[in-house]
mmCIF file of C-alpha atoms in Angstrom:
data_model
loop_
_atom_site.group_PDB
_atom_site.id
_atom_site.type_symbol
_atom_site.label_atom_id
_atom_site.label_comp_id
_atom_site.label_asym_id
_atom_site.label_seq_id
_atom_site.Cartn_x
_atom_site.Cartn_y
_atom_site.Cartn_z
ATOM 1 C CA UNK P 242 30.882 8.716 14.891
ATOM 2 C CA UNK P 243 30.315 12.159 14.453
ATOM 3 C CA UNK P 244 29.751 13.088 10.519
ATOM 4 C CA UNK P 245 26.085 12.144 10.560
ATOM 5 C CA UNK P 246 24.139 12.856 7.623
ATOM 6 C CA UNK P 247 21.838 15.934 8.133
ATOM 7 C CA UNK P 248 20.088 15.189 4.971
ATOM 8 C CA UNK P 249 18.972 11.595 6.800
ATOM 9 C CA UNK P 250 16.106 12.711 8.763
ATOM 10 C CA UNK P 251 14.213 14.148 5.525
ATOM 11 C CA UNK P 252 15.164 10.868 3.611
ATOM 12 C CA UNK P 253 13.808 8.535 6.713
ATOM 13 C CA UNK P 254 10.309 10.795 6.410
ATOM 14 C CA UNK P 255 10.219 10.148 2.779
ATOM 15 C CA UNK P 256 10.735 6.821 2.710
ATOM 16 C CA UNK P 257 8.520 6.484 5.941
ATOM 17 C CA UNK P 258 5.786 8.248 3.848
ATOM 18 C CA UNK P 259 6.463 5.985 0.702
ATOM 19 C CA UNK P 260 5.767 2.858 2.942
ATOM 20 C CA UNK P 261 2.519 3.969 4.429
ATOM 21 C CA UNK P 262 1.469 4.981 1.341
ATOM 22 C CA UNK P 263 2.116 1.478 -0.516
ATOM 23 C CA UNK P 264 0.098 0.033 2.021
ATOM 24 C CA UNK P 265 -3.048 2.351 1.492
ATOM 25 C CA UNK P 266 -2.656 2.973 5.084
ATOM 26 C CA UNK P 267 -3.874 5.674 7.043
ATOM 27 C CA UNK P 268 -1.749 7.892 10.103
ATOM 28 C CA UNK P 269 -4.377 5.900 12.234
ATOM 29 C CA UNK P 270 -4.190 2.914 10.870
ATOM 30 C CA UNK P 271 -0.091 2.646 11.328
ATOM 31 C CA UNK P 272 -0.951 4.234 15.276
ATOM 32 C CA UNK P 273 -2.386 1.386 15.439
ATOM 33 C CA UNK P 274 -0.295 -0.978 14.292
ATOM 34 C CA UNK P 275 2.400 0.516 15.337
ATOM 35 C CA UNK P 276 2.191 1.950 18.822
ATOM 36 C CA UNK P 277 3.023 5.538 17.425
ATOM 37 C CA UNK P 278 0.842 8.290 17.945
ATOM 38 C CA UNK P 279 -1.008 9.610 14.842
ATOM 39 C CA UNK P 280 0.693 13.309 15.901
ATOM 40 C CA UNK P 281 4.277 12.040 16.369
ATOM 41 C CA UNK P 282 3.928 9.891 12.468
ATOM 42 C CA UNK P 283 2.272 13.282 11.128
ATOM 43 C CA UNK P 284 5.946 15.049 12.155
ATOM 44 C CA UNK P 285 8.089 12.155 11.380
ATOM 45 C CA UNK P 286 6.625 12.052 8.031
ATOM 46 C CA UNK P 287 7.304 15.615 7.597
ATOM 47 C CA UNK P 288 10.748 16.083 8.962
ATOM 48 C CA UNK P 289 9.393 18.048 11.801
ATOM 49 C CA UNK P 290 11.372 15.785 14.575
ATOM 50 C CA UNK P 291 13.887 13.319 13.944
ATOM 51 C CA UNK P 292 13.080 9.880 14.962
ATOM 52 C CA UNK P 293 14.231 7.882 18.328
ATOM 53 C CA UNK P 294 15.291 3.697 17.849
ATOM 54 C CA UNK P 295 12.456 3.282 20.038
ATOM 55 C CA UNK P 296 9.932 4.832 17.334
ATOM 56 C CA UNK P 297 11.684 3.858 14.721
ATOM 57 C CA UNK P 298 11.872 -0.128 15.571
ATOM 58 C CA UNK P 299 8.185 0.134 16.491
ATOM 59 C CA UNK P 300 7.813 1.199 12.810
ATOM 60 C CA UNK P 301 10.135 -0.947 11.179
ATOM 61 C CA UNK P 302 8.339 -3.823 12.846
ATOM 62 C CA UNK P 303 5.042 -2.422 11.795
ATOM 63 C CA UNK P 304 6.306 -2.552 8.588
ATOM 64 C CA UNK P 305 7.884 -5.927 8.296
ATOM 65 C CA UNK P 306 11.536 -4.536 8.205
ATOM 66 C CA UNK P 307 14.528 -4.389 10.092
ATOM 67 C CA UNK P 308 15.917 -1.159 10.767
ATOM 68 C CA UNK P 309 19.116 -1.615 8.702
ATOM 69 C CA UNK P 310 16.552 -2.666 5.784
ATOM 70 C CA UNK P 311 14.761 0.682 6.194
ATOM 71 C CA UNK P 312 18.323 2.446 6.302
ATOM 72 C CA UNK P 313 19.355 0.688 3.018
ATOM 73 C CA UNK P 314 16.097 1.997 1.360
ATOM 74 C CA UNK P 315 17.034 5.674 2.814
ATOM 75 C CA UNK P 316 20.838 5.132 1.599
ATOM 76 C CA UNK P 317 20.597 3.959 -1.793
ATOM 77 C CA UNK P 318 22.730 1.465 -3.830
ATOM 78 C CA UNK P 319 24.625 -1.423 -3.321
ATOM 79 C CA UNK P 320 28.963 -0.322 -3.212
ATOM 80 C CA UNK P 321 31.148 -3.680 -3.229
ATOM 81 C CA UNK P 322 33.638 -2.126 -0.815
ATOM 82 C CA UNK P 323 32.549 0.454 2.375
ATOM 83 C CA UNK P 324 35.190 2.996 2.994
ATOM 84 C CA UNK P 325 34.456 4.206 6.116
ATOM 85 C CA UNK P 326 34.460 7.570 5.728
ATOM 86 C CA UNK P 327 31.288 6.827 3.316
ATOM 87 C CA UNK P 328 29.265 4.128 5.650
ATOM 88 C CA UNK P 329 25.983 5.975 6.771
ATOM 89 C CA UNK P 330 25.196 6.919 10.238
ATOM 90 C CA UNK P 331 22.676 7.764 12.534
ATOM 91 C CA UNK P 332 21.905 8.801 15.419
ATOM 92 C CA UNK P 333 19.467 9.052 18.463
ATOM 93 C CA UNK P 334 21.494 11.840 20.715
ATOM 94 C CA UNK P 335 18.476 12.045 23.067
ATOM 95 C CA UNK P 336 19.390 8.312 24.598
ATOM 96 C CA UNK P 337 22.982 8.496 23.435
ATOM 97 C CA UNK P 338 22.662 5.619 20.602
ATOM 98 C CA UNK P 339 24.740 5.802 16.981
ATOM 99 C CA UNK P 340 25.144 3.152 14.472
ATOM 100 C CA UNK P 341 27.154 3.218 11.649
ATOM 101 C CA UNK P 342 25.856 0.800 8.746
ATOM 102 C CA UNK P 343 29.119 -0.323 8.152
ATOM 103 C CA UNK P 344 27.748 -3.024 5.437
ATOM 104 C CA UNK P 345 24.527 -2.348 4.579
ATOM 105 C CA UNK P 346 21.653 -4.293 3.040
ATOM 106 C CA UNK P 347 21.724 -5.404 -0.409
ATOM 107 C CA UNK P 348 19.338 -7.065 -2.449
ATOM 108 C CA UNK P 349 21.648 -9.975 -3.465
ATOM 109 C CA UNK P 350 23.782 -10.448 0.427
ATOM 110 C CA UNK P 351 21.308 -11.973 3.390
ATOM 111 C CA UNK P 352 23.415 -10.100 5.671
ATOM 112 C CA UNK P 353 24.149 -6.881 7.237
ATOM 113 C CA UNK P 354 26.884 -5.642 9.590
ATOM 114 C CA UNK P 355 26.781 -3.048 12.193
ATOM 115 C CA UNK P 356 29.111 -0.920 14.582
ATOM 116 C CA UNK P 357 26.852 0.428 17.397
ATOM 117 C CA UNK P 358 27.639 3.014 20.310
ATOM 118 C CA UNK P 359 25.487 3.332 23.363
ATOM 119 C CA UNK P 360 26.710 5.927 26.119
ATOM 120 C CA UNK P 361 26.928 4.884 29.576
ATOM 121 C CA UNK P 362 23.312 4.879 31.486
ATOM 122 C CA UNK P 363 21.270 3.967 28.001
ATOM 123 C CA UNK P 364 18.527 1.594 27.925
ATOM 124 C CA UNK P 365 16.964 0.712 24.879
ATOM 125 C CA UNK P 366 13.856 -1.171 24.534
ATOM 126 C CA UNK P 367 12.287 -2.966 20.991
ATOM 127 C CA UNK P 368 8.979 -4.136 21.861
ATOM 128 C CA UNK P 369 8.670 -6.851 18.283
ATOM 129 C CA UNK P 370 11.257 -8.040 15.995
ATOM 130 C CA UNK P 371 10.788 -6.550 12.278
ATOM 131 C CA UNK P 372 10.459 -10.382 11.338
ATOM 132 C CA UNK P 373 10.121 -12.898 13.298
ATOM 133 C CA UNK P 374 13.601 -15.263 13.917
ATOM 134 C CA UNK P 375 15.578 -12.710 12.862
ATOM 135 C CA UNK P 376 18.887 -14.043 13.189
ATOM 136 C CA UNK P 377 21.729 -12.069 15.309
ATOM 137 C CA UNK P 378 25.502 -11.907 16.480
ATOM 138 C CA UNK P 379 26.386 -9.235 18.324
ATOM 139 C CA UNK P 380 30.227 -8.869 19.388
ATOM 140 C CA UNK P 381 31.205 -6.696 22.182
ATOM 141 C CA UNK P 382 34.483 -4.620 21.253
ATOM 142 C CA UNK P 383 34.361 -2.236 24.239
ATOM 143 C CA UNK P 384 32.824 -1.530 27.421
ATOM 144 C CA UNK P 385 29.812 -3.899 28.893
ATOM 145 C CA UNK P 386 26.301 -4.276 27.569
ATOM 146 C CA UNK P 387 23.360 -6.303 29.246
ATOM 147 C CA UNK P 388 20.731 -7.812 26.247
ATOM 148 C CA UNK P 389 17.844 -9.218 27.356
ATOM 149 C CA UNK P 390 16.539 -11.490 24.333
ATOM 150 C CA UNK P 391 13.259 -13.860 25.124
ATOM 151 C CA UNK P 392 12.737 -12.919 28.695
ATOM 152 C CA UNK P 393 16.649 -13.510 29.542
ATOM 153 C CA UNK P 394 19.143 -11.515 30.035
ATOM 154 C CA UNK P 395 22.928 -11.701 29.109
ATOM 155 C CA UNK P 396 25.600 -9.400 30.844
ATOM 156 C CA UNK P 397 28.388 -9.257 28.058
ATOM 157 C CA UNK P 398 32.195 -8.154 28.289
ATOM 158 C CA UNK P 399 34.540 -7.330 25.585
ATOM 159 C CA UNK P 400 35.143 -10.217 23.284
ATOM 160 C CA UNK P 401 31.684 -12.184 24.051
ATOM 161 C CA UNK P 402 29.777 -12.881 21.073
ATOM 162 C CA UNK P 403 25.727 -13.426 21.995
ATOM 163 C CA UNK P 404 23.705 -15.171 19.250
ATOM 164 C CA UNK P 405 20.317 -15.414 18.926
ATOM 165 C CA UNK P 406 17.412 -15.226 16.701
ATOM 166 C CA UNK P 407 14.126 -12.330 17.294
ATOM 167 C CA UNK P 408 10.548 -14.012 18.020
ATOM 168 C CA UNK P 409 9.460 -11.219 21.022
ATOM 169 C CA UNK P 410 10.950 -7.969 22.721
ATOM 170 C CA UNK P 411 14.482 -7.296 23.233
ATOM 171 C CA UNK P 412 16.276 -4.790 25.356
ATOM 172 C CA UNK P 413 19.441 -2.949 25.455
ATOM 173 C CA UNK P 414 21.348 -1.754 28.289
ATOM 174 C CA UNK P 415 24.811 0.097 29.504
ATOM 175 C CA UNK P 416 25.470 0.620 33.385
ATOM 176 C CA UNK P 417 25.427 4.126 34.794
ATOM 177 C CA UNK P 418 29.426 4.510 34.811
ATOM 178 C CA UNK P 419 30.248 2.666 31.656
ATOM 179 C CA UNK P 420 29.161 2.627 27.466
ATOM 180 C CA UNK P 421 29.460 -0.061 25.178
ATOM 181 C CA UNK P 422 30.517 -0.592 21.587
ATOM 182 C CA UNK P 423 29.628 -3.703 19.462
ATOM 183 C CA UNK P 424 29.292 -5.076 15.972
ATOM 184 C CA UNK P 425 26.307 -6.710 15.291
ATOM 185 C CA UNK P 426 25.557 -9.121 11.962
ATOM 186 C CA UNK P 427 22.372 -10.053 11.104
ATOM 187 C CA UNK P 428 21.372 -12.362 9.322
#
């Protein structure tokens, strides 16, 4: 997963601006319903950092979205078939996190698809579901993962598939010597 778009970080601070400003809301106002420091919105929204999962799921559930949701608004339009040399991704090289939309959001499909990539020694932690009961399935193609979904926690090898649906926090977590890759489809 390494052609990420370099444009994406000025179209997530667009659309990131767009949002708050649908919602008449203040940088303090989102702080505050998001978690976020005012500062660290103020260079979000202006392309001045790029954003972490962490930040950006705090957002997203600020917001009411999921993160693939926000991504679709950042992307564009709707393409019946995904090459994959076209399927966005991003990237949070500070915790060692990509996803590749590999079918994104569309206004007509309820679902989504995703190919994910943690490196080895990443733990990732969502503190609210963009919705809640947000419905997942997450299949592990490589390595092992730990996901920790309403207070338990699920220690996954290649070829498990853990469903569940979003109503609190949710963490994400690869051991020291070993990554993980896994599709997830939401629902």
């Amino acid at each position: 997963m390494d052609e990420i778009d370099d444009g994406m970080d000025i179209r997530i601070a667009q659309r990131l601006r767009t949002l708050r400003a649908e919602r008449d809301w203040s940088l303090d106002e989102l702080a505050k319903r998001s978690g976020v420091s005012r500062a660290t919105l103020s260079r979000l929204e202006n392309a001045e950092v790029s954003p972490t999962a962490s930040v950006l799921g705090k957002l997203c559930a600020a917001y009411g979205l999921t993160m693939s949701r926000l991504m679709h608004m950042v992307e564009g339009t709707f393409q019946p078939v995904m090459s994959r040399q076209v399927q966005p991704v991003w990237s949070d090289p500070e915790i060692g996190f990509r996803r590749r939309q590999v079918s994104p959001p569309a206004q007509t499909l309820a679902g989504e698809v995703l190919e994910c990539e943690m490196d080895a020694g990443t733990d990732i932690f969502y503190e609210a579901p963009p919705h809640q009961g947000l419905e997942h399935h997450l299949l592990l193609l490589d390595g092992q993962l730990s996901v920790t979904v309403d207070g338990g926690t699920h220690e996954l090898k290649p070829g498990d598939c853990l469903r569940y649906q979003l109503f609190g926090p949710s963490a994400f977590a690869t051991p020291a010597g070993q990554g993980a890759t896994y599709m997830l489809f939401i629902v």
